[in-house]
PDB file of C-alpha atoms in Angstrom:
ATOM      1  CA  MET A  24       0.000   0.000   0.000  1.00  0.00           C
ATOM      2  CA  LYS A  25       1.157   3.520  -0.780  1.00  0.00           C
ATOM      3  CA  GLU A  26       2.059   5.639   2.242  1.00  0.00           C
ATOM      4  CA  TRP A  27      -0.315   8.566   2.616  1.00  0.00           C
ATOM      5  CA  LEU A  28       0.280  10.245   5.964  1.00  0.00           C
ATOM      6  CA  ARG A  29       2.500  10.139   9.053  1.00  0.00           C
ATOM      7  CA  VAL A  30       1.388  11.443  12.438  1.00  0.00           C
ATOM      8  CA  PRO A  31       3.175  11.448  15.822  1.00  0.00           C
ATOM      9  CA  LEU A  32       2.000   8.574  17.987  1.00  0.00           C
ATOM     10  CA  ALA A  33       1.218  11.062  20.747  1.00  0.00           C
ATOM     11  CA  ASP A  34      -1.363  12.672  18.448  1.00  0.00           C
ATOM     12  CA  TRP A  35      -3.065   9.518  17.119  1.00  0.00           C
ATOM     13  CA  HIS A  36      -2.474   6.269  18.975  1.00  0.00           C
ATOM     14  CA  PRO A  37      -3.872   3.240  17.085  1.00  0.00           C
ATOM     15  CA  ASP A  38      -4.545   0.992  20.092  1.00  0.00           C
ATOM     16  CA  LYS A  39      -6.130   3.761  22.145  1.00  0.00           C
ATOM     17  CA  THR A  40      -8.217   5.101  19.275  1.00  0.00           C
ATOM     18  CA  ILE A  41      -9.345   1.828  17.714  1.00  0.00           C
ATOM     19  CA  ARG A  42      -9.758  -0.282  20.857  1.00  0.00           C
ATOM     20  CA  CYS A  43     -11.455   2.260  23.109  1.00  0.00           C
ATOM     21  CA  GLY A  44     -14.986   1.184  22.199  1.00  0.00           C
ATOM     22  CA  GLN A  45     -15.968   3.824  19.655  1.00  0.00           C
ATOM     23  CA  ILE A  46     -15.546   1.687  16.512  1.00  0.00           C
ATOM     24  CA  PHE A  47     -16.223  -1.988  15.782  1.00  0.00           C
ATOM     25  CA  HIS A  48     -15.693  -2.250  12.018  1.00  0.00           C
ATOM     26  CA  TRP A  49     -11.932  -2.727  11.946  1.00  0.00           C
ATOM     27  CA  TYR A  50      -9.509  -5.522  11.184  1.00  0.00           C
ATOM     28  CA  GLN A  51      -6.155  -6.406  12.689  1.00  0.00           C
ATOM     29  CA  LYS A  52      -3.389  -8.371  11.030  1.00  0.00           C
ATOM     30  CA  GLU A  53       0.268  -8.927  11.880  1.00  0.00           C
ATOM     31  CA  ASN A  54       1.270  -5.690  10.179  1.00  0.00           C
ATOM     32  CA  GLY A  55      -1.282  -3.418  11.806  1.00  0.00           C
ATOM     33  CA  TYR A  56      -4.906  -2.337  11.649  1.00  0.00           C
ATOM     34  CA  PHE A  57      -7.175  -1.921   8.641  1.00  0.00           C
ATOM     35  CA  LEU A  58     -10.005   0.617   8.674  1.00  0.00           C
ATOM     36  CA  VAL A  59     -12.823   0.746   6.129  1.00  0.00           C
ATOM     37  CA  ARG A  60     -14.766   3.761   4.943  1.00  0.00           C
ATOM     38  CA  ASP A  61     -17.250   3.158   2.134  1.00  0.00           C
ATOM     39  CA  LYS A  62     -15.190   0.808  -0.066  1.00  0.00           C
ATOM     40  CA  GLU A  63     -11.755   2.219   0.698  1.00  0.00           C
ATOM     41  CA  VAL A  64      -9.262   0.561   3.027  1.00  0.00           C
ATOM     42  CA  LEU A  65      -6.742   2.407   5.179  1.00  0.00           C
ATOM     43  CA  HIS A  66      -3.773   0.560   6.656  1.00  0.00           C
ATOM     44  CA  VAL A  67      -2.631   1.825  10.068  1.00  0.00           C
ATOM     45  CA  GLN A  68       0.809   0.820  11.311  1.00  0.00           C
ATOM     46  CA  THR A  69       3.012   2.016  14.162  1.00  0.00           C
ATOM     47  CA  THR A  70       6.630   2.754  13.243  1.00  0.00           C
ATOM     48  CA  GLY A  71       8.742   3.969  16.144  1.00  0.00           C
ATOM     49  CA  GLU A  72       7.098   7.097  17.526  1.00  0.00           C
ATOM     50  CA  GLU A  73       4.900   7.611  14.483  1.00  0.00           C
ATOM     51  CA  VAL A  74       1.758   6.096  13.045  1.00  0.00           C
ATOM     52  CA  VAL A  75       1.792   5.565   9.288  1.00  0.00           C
ATOM     53  CA  PHE A  76      -1.434   5.592   7.246  1.00  0.00           C
ATOM     54  CA  SER A  77      -1.324   3.919   3.837  1.00  0.00           C
ATOM     55  CA  GLY A  78      -3.807   3.167   1.081  1.00  0.00           C
ATOM     56  CA  ALA A  79      -5.183   4.146  -2.307  1.00  0.00           C
ATOM     57  CA  ILE A  80      -6.697   7.352  -0.953  1.00  0.00           C
ATOM     58  CA  GLN A  81      -9.190   8.996  -3.322  1.00  0.00           C
ATOM     59  CA  ASN A  82     -10.562  11.601  -0.928  1.00  0.00           C
ATOM     60  CA  PRO A  83      -7.977  12.781   1.646  1.00  0.00           C
ATOM     61  CA  ASP A  84     -10.367  15.218   3.347  1.00  0.00           C
ATOM     62  CA  LYS A  85     -12.858  12.422   3.971  1.00  0.00           C
ATOM     63  CA  TRP A  86     -10.216  10.305   5.669  1.00  0.00           C
ATOM     64  CA  LEU A  87      -8.849  13.218   7.700  1.00  0.00           C
ATOM     65  CA  ARG A  88     -12.352  13.742   9.081  1.00  0.00           C
ATOM     66  CA  PHE A  89     -12.836  10.024   9.662  1.00  0.00           C
ATOM     67  CA  LEU A  90      -9.577   9.901  11.637  1.00  0.00           C
ATOM     68  CA  GLY A  91     -10.443  13.014  13.631  1.00  0.00           C
ATOM     69  CA  LEU A  92      -7.407  14.802  12.216  1.00  0.00           C
ATOM     70  CA  HIS A  93      -9.438  17.668  10.750  1.00  0.00           C
ATOM     71  CA  THR A  94      -9.601  19.430  14.096  1.00  0.00           C
ATOM     72  CA  GLU A  95      -7.588  19.927  17.281  1.00  0.00           C
ATOM     73  CA  ARG A  96      -8.897  20.330  20.802  1.00  0.00           C
ATOM     74  CA  ASP A  97      -6.943  21.935  23.632  1.00  0.00           C
ATOM     75  CA  LEU A  98      -7.516  19.829  26.735  1.00  0.00           C
ATOM     76  CA  SER A  99      -4.789  21.477  28.822  1.00  0.00           C
ATOM     77  CA  PRO A 100      -7.248  23.437  31.019  1.00  0.00           C
ATOM     78  CA  TYR A 101      -8.691  20.140  32.303  1.00  0.00           C
ATOM     79  CA  ALA A 102      -5.303  19.031  33.633  1.00  0.00           C
ATOM     80  CA  LYS A 103      -6.073  21.252  36.620  1.00  0.00           C
ATOM     81  CA  ASP A 104      -8.975  18.962  37.553  1.00  0.00           C
ATOM     82  CA  PRO A 105      -7.615  16.213  39.870  1.00  0.00           C
ATOM     83  CA  ALA A 106     -10.409  13.890  38.714  1.00  0.00           C
ATOM     84  CA  LEU A 107      -9.256  14.101  35.090  1.00  0.00           C
ATOM     85  CA  VAL A 108      -5.471  14.433  35.139  1.00  0.00           C
ATOM     86  CA  ASP A 109      -4.665  10.689  35.233  1.00  0.00           C
ATOM     87  CA  ALA A 110      -7.094   9.899  32.415  1.00  0.00           C
ATOM     88  CA  LEU A 111      -5.721  12.721  30.258  1.00  0.00           C
ATOM     89  CA  LEU A 112      -2.188  11.375  30.583  1.00  0.00           C
ATOM     90  CA  TYR A 113      -3.132   7.722  30.116  1.00  0.00           C
ATOM     91  CA  ALA A 114      -5.395   8.288  27.102  1.00  0.00           C
ATOM     92  CA  LYS A 115      -3.147  10.790  25.302  1.00  0.00           C
ATOM     93  CA  GLY A 116      -3.302  10.051  21.592  1.00  0.00           C
ATOM     94  CA  LEU A 117      -6.914   8.845  21.677  1.00  0.00           C
ATOM     95  CA  ARG A 118      -8.840  10.516  18.863  1.00  0.00           C
ATOM     96  CA  LEU A 119     -12.558  10.686  18.299  1.00  0.00           C
ATOM     97  CA  LEU A 120     -13.371   9.234  14.895  1.00  0.00           C
ATOM     98  CA  LEU A 121     -16.093  10.528  12.590  1.00  0.00           C
ATOM     99  CA  GLN A 122     -17.586   7.306  11.280  1.00  0.00           C
ATOM    100  CA  ASP A 123     -20.184   6.289   8.741  1.00  0.00           C
ATOM    101  CA  PRO A 124     -23.602   6.912  10.333  1.00  0.00           C
ATOM    102  CA  PHE A 125     -25.227   3.643   9.231  1.00  0.00           C
ATOM    103  CA  VAL A 126     -22.377   1.437  10.443  1.00  0.00           C
ATOM    104  CA  THR A 127     -22.336   3.337  13.736  1.00  0.00           C
ATOM    105  CA  ILE A 128     -26.090   3.075  14.254  1.00  0.00           C
ATOM    106  CA  ILE A 129     -26.048  -0.691  13.717  1.00  0.00           C
ATOM    107  CA  SER A 130     -22.929  -1.088  15.880  1.00  0.00           C
ATOM    108  CA  PHE A 131     -24.478   0.665  18.850  1.00  0.00           C
ATOM    109  CA  ILE A 132     -27.875  -0.986  18.502  1.00  0.00           C
ATOM    110  CA  LEU A 133     -25.855  -4.191  18.775  1.00  0.00           C
ATOM    111  CA  SER A 134     -23.977  -2.788  21.799  1.00  0.00           C
ATOM    112  CA  ALA A 135     -27.011  -2.771  24.106  1.00  0.00           C
ATOM    113  CA  ASN A 136     -26.375  -5.170  27.015  1.00  0.00           C
ATOM    114  CA  ASN A 137     -23.428  -6.565  25.099  1.00  0.00           C
ATOM    115  CA  HIS A 138     -19.625  -6.651  25.329  1.00  0.00           C
ATOM    116  CA  PHE A 139     -16.918  -5.434  22.961  1.00  0.00           C
ATOM    117  CA  ALA A 140     -15.809  -8.802  21.590  1.00  0.00           C
ATOM    118  CA  ARG A 141     -19.343  -9.855  20.663  1.00  0.00           C
ATOM    119  CA  ILE A 142     -20.154  -6.489  19.057  1.00  0.00           C
ATOM    120  CA  HIS A 143     -16.948  -6.657  17.023  1.00  0.00           C
ATOM    121  CA  THR A 144     -17.744 -10.231  15.964  1.00  0.00           C
ATOM    122  CA  GLY A 145     -21.306  -9.303  15.005  1.00  0.00           C
ATOM    123  CA  ILE A 146     -20.220  -6.374  12.840  1.00  0.00           C
ATOM    124  CA  HIS A 147     -17.537  -8.517  11.179  1.00  0.00           C
ATOM    125  CA  CYS A 148     -20.147 -11.193  10.510  1.00  0.00           C
ATOM    126  CA  MET A 149     -22.547  -8.781   8.797  1.00  0.00           C
ATOM    127  CA  ALA A 150     -19.720  -7.374   6.687  1.00  0.00           C
ATOM    128  CA  ALA A 151     -18.469 -10.836   5.683  1.00  0.00           C
ATOM    129  CA  HIS A 152     -21.928 -12.163   4.760  1.00  0.00           C
ATOM    130  CA  TRP A 153     -23.536  -9.139   3.096  1.00  0.00           C
ATOM    131  CA  GLY A 154     -20.727  -6.681   2.415  1.00  0.00           C
ATOM    132  CA  GLU A 155     -18.088  -6.791  -0.306  1.00  0.00           C
ATOM    133  CA  GLU A 156     -14.553  -8.132   0.043  1.00  0.00           C
ATOM    134  CA  ILE A 157     -12.374  -5.175  -0.936  1.00  0.00           C
ATOM    135  CA  GLU A 158      -9.087  -6.674   0.176  1.00  0.00           C
ATOM    136  CA  GLU A 159      -8.229 -10.170   1.338  1.00  0.00           C
ATOM    137  CA  GLY A 160     -10.132 -10.702   4.574  1.00  0.00           C
ATOM    138  CA  VAL A 161     -11.361  -7.086   4.690  1.00  0.00           C
ATOM    139  CA  PHE A 162     -15.014  -6.356   3.899  1.00  0.00           C
ATOM    140  CA  SER A 163     -17.131  -3.263   3.407  1.00  0.00           C
ATOM    141  CA  PHE A 164     -20.227  -2.969   5.584  1.00  0.00           C
ATOM    142  CA  PRO A 165     -23.514  -3.760   3.817  1.00  0.00           C
ATOM    143  CA  ALA A 166     -25.705  -0.896   2.679  1.00  0.00           C
ATOM    144  CA  PRO A 167     -29.073  -0.375   4.410  1.00  0.00           C
ATOM    145  CA  GLU A 168     -30.850  -2.018   1.454  1.00  0.00           C
ATOM    146  CA  GLN A 169     -28.704  -5.138   1.731  1.00  0.00           C
ATOM    147  CA  LEU A 170     -29.161  -5.503   5.476  1.00  0.00           C
ATOM    148  CA  ALA A 171     -32.887  -4.760   5.294  1.00  0.00           C
ATOM    149  CA  ALA A 172     -33.290  -7.771   2.996  1.00  0.00           C
ATOM    150  CA  VAL A 173     -31.871 -10.166   5.602  1.00  0.00           C
ATOM    151  CA  PRO A 174     -34.498 -11.933   7.755  1.00  0.00           C
ATOM    152  CA  PRO A 175     -34.018 -11.164  11.477  1.00  0.00           C
ATOM    153  CA  SER A 176     -33.812 -14.881  12.237  1.00  0.00           C
ATOM    154  CA  ARG A 177     -30.838 -15.182   9.892  1.00  0.00           C
ATOM    155  CA  LEU A 178     -29.103 -12.240  11.573  1.00  0.00           C
ATOM    156  CA  ARG A 179     -29.567 -13.955  14.908  1.00  0.00           C
ATOM    157  CA  ALA A 180     -28.431 -17.373  13.698  1.00  0.00           C
ATOM    158  CA  LEU A 181     -25.329 -16.203  11.847  1.00  0.00           C
ATOM    159  CA  CYS A 182     -24.211 -13.099  13.717  1.00  0.00           C
ATOM    160  CA  THR A 183     -25.248 -13.710  17.355  1.00  0.00           C
ATOM    161  CA  THR A 184     -27.347 -10.558  17.440  1.00  0.00           C
ATOM    162  CA  GLY A 185     -29.785 -12.016  19.960  1.00  0.00           C
ATOM    163  CA  TYR A 186     -32.959 -10.020  20.582  1.00  0.00           C
ATOM    164  CA  ARG A 187     -31.413  -7.064  18.710  1.00  0.00           C
ATOM    165  CA  ASP A 188     -32.030  -8.847  15.377  1.00  0.00           C
ATOM    166  CA  ARG A 189     -35.410  -7.233  14.836  1.00  0.00           C
ATOM    167  CA  TYR A 190     -34.121  -3.769  15.789  1.00  0.00           C
ATOM    168  CA  ILE A 191     -31.290  -4.059  13.263  1.00  0.00           C
ATOM    169  CA  ALA A 192     -33.640  -5.267  10.527  1.00  0.00           C
ATOM    170  CA  GLN A 193     -36.298  -2.632  11.261  1.00  0.00           C
ATOM    171  CA  THR A 194     -33.792   0.213  11.431  1.00  0.00           C
ATOM    172  CA  ALA A 195     -32.092  -0.872   8.198  1.00  0.00           C
ATOM    173  CA  ALA A 196     -35.511  -1.029   6.514  1.00  0.00           C
ATOM    174  CA  ARG A 197     -36.496   2.471   7.663  1.00  0.00           C
ATOM    175  CA  ILE A 198     -33.247   3.925   6.363  1.00  0.00           C
ATOM    176  CA  ALA A 199     -33.400   1.918   3.117  1.00  0.00           C
ATOM    177  CA  GLU A 200     -36.937   3.067   2.320  1.00  0.00           C
ATOM    178  CA  GLY A 201     -36.075   6.690   3.115  1.00  0.00           C
ATOM    179  CA  SER A 202     -38.462   7.175   6.032  1.00  0.00           C
ATOM    180  CA  TRP A 203     -35.500   8.021   8.270  1.00  0.00           C
ATOM    181  CA  ASP A 204     -32.882  10.404   6.861  1.00  0.00           C
ATOM    182  CA  LEU A 205     -29.285   9.449   7.714  1.00  0.00           C
ATOM    183  CA  SER A 206     -28.034  12.955   6.974  1.00  0.00           C
ATOM    184  CA  LEU A 207     -30.580  14.898   9.046  1.00  0.00           C
ATOM    185  CA  PRO A 208     -28.768  14.801  12.434  1.00  0.00           C
ATOM    186  CA  PHE A 209     -25.767  16.620  10.927  1.00  0.00           C
ATOM    187  CA  SER A 210     -27.870  19.772  10.568  1.00  0.00           C
ATOM    188  CA  LEU A 211     -29.441  19.631  14.038  1.00  0.00           C
ATOM    189  CA  SER A 212     -28.280  20.485  17.527  1.00  0.00           C
ATOM    190  CA  ALA A 213     -27.325  17.544  19.724  1.00  0.00           C
ATOM    191  CA  ASN A 214     -30.614  17.761  21.633  1.00  0.00           C
ATOM    192  CA  GLU A 215     -32.735  17.863  18.480  1.00  0.00           C
ATOM    193  CA  ALA A 216     -30.691  15.147  16.775  1.00  0.00           C
ATOM    194  CA  ARG A 217     -31.098  12.919  19.833  1.00  0.00           C
ATOM    195  CA  LYS A 218     -34.888  13.138  19.491  1.00  0.00           C
ATOM    196  CA  VAL A 219     -34.613  12.061  15.859  1.00  0.00           C
ATOM    197  CA  LEU A 220     -32.345   9.117  16.685  1.00  0.00           C
ATOM    198  CA  LEU A 221     -34.691   7.946  19.433  1.00  0.00           C
ATOM    199  CA  GLN A 222     -37.273   7.274  16.711  1.00  0.00           C
ATOM    200  CA  LEU A 223     -35.206   4.301  15.524  1.00  0.00           C
ATOM    201  CA  PRO A 224     -35.952   0.811  16.882  1.00  0.00           C
ATOM    202  CA  GLY A 225     -33.406  -0.263  19.475  1.00  0.00           C
ATOM    203  CA  VAL A 226     -32.009   3.228  20.081  1.00  0.00           C
ATOM    204  CA  GLY A 227     -32.236   4.488  23.660  1.00  0.00           C
ATOM    205  CA  PRO A 228     -30.661   7.620  25.189  1.00  0.00           C
ATOM    206  CA  LYS A 229     -27.173   6.179  25.769  1.00  0.00           C
ATOM    207  CA  VAL A 230     -27.025   4.513  22.338  1.00  0.00           C
ATOM    208  CA  ALA A 231     -28.251   7.758  20.757  1.00  0.00           C
ATOM    209  CA  ASP A 232     -25.503   9.749  22.462  1.00  0.00           C
ATOM    210  CA  CYS A 233     -22.838   7.311  21.250  1.00  0.00           C
ATOM    211  CA  ILE A 234     -24.121   7.655  17.688  1.00  0.00           C
ATOM    212  CA  LEU A 235     -24.213  11.449  17.991  1.00  0.00           C
ATOM    213  CA  LEU A 236     -20.618  11.481  19.173  1.00  0.00           C
ATOM    214  CA  PHE A 237     -19.026   8.876  16.916  1.00  0.00           C
ATOM    215  CA  ALA A 238     -20.966   9.395  13.668  1.00  0.00           C
ATOM    216  CA  TYR A 239     -22.295  12.948  13.745  1.00  0.00           C
ATOM    217  CA  GLY A 240     -19.458  14.717  15.532  1.00  0.00           C
ATOM    218  CA  LYS A 241     -21.601  16.165  18.312  1.00  0.00           C
ATOM    219  CA  GLY A 242     -18.972  16.877  20.968  1.00  0.00           C
ATOM    220  CA  ASP A 243     -21.502  18.236  23.442  1.00  0.00           C
ATOM    221  CA  VAL A 244     -22.793  14.821  24.536  1.00  0.00           C
ATOM    222  CA  PHE A 245     -21.582  12.593  27.360  1.00  0.00           C
ATOM    223  CA  PRO A 246     -22.813   8.984  27.037  1.00  0.00           C
ATOM    224  CA  VAL A 247     -23.494   7.469  30.454  1.00  0.00           C
ATOM    225  CA  ASP A 248     -24.048   3.738  30.874  1.00  0.00           C
ATOM    226  CA  VAL A 249     -23.787   1.656  34.055  1.00  0.00           C
ATOM    227  CA  TRP A 250     -19.990   1.728  33.943  1.00  0.00           C
ATOM    228  CA  MET A 251     -19.673   5.483  33.330  1.00  0.00           C
ATOM    229  CA  HIS A 252     -22.212   6.134  36.064  1.00  0.00           C
ATOM    230  CA  ARG A 253     -19.969   4.290  38.507  1.00  0.00           C
ATOM    231  CA  VAL A 254     -16.880   6.071  37.207  1.00  0.00           C
ATOM    232  CA  MET A 255     -18.372   9.539  37.562  1.00  0.00           C
ATOM    233  CA  ARG A 256     -19.694   8.771  41.037  1.00  0.00           C
ATOM    234  CA  ALA A 257     -16.192   7.599  42.005  1.00  0.00           C
ATOM    235  CA  LEU A 258     -14.475  10.668  40.536  1.00  0.00           C
ATOM    236  CA  TYR A 259     -17.048  13.205  41.691  1.00  0.00           C
ATOM    237  CA  PRO A 260     -18.591  11.716  44.878  1.00  0.00           C
ATOM    238  CA  ASN A 261     -20.321  14.993  45.697  1.00  0.00           C
ATOM    239  CA  GLY A 262     -21.661  15.454  42.188  1.00  0.00           C
ATOM    240  CA  GLU A 263     -24.860  14.450  40.448  1.00  0.00           C
ATOM    241  CA  ASP A 264     -26.272  10.960  40.977  1.00  0.00           C
ATOM    242  CA  GLY A 265     -28.667  10.039  38.156  1.00  0.00           C
ATOM    243  CA  ARG A 266     -27.336   9.126  34.707  1.00  0.00           C
ATOM    244  CA  LYS A 267     -29.232  11.891  32.930  1.00  0.00           C
ATOM    245  CA  GLN A 268     -28.128  14.431  35.512  1.00  0.00           C
ATOM    246  CA  ILE A 269     -24.494  13.294  35.251  1.00  0.00           C
ATOM    247  CA  ALA A 270     -24.587  13.610  31.454  1.00  0.00           C
ATOM    248  CA  GLU A 271     -26.188  17.060  31.559  1.00  0.00           C
ATOM    249  CA  ALA A 272     -23.748  18.318  34.197  1.00  0.00           C
ATOM    250  CA  ALA A 273     -20.778  17.000  32.203  1.00  0.00           C
ATOM    251  CA  VAL A 274     -21.930  18.803  29.054  1.00  0.00           C
ATOM    252  CA  GLN A 275     -22.454  21.984  31.045  1.00  0.00           C
ATOM    253  CA  ARG A 276     -18.979  21.639  32.600  1.00  0.00           C
ATOM    254  CA  PHE A 277     -17.025  20.531  29.521  1.00  0.00           C
ATOM    255  CA  GLY A 278     -19.026  21.901  26.580  1.00  0.00           C
ATOM    256  CA  GLU A 279     -17.814  20.672  23.170  1.00  0.00           C
ATOM    257  CA  ASP A 280     -15.029  18.709  24.889  1.00  0.00           C
ATOM    258  CA  ALA A 281     -17.520  16.547  26.811  1.00  0.00           C
ATOM    259  CA  GLY A 282     -17.576  13.663  24.341  1.00  0.00           C
ATOM    260  CA  LEU A 283     -13.806  13.380  24.010  1.00  0.00           C
ATOM    261  CA  LEU A 284     -13.314  13.573  27.776  1.00  0.00           C
ATOM    262  CA  GLN A 285     -15.967  10.888  28.255  1.00  0.00           C
ATOM    263  CA  GLN A 286     -14.135   8.549  25.912  1.00  0.00           C
ATOM    264  CA  MET A 287     -10.782   9.209  27.590  1.00  0.00           C
ATOM    265  CA  LEU A 288     -12.320   8.601  31.011  1.00  0.00           C
ATOM    266  CA  PHE A 289     -14.003   5.439  29.766  1.00  0.00           C
ATOM    267  CA  TYR A 290     -10.738   4.106  28.335  1.00  0.00           C
ATOM    268  CA  TYR A 291      -8.770   4.938  31.481  1.00  0.00           C
ATOM    269  CA  ALA A 292     -11.435   3.578  33.823  1.00  0.00           C
ATOM    270  CA  ARG A 293     -11.792   0.318  31.908  1.00  0.00           C
ATOM    271  CA  ASP A 294      -8.068  -0.422  32.051  1.00  0.00           C
ATOM    272  CA  HIS A 295      -7.744   0.613  35.708  1.00  0.00           C
ATOM    273  CA  LYS A 296     -11.016  -0.970  36.896  1.00  0.00           C
ATOM    274  CA  LEU A 297     -12.174   2.393  38.193  1.00  0.00           C
ATOM    275  CA  GLY A 298     -15.693   2.049  39.551  1.00  0.00           C
ATOM    276  CA  ALA A 299     -15.566  -1.755  39.413  1.00  0.00           C
ATOM    277  CA  GLY A 300     -17.577  -3.389  42.134  1.00  0.00           C
ATOM    278  CA  LYS A 301     -19.564  -0.249  42.880  1.00  0.00           C
ATOM    279  CA  LYS A 302     -23.325  -0.421  42.543  1.00  0.00           C
ATOM    280  CA  SER A 303     -25.213   1.996  40.328  1.00  0.00           C
TER     281      SER A 303
END
């Protein structure tokens, strides 16, 4: 593959960015990671203190946005917050990606009451069965029309979707027939876009916020699940208690940085078992 771009590892860390739970349509081989956008493949490889991106890039701006390299955020003011300083150091190099909306919607419908490995396997399964092989062992994700044509029972049998099979099929059908506009949330505020996403089968408030953050670039959201509720209660014991209240307070406190800080906290807390064993 032809080299396209080099970035310091401190600015874009492959393991932290790809394995933090924001993306599930990726492949790993001995020589690095492979990311897919539409029907283009990007190879991601660490070389010393740099990360090298390679591929037959047709639209550089599209990939820069996908990789989160189209913008920079200054998080230095948050280093003064004792609750955040360790996470900021540990997660340095984690970038928020700007992913394909349909892939992200299906990924996070599948994420409900699920774990990373099974979500990753399910997305790989859908790509392998109904996508297109664009490089050996690397598949594009199926279009809404392709996934809508798959019976829910087949999704469940082949891709271990469980009860989410009908939500995936129904959502794909709504998008395929045009009754739900994939592009609409881009033009709306986070609060208005959330209302639109909640119209989709299988999308609740936390799933909606993940989609807003990872597909629509809405930085002023703070997804709170059971784990993040425990984490925030551990970091801010005198703060808000309910999940909705925690999310709203975080957005008020962090503004457009809320989503990135949430992901850095999530990554740090997962690896350090912060909040483990605490009841929500």
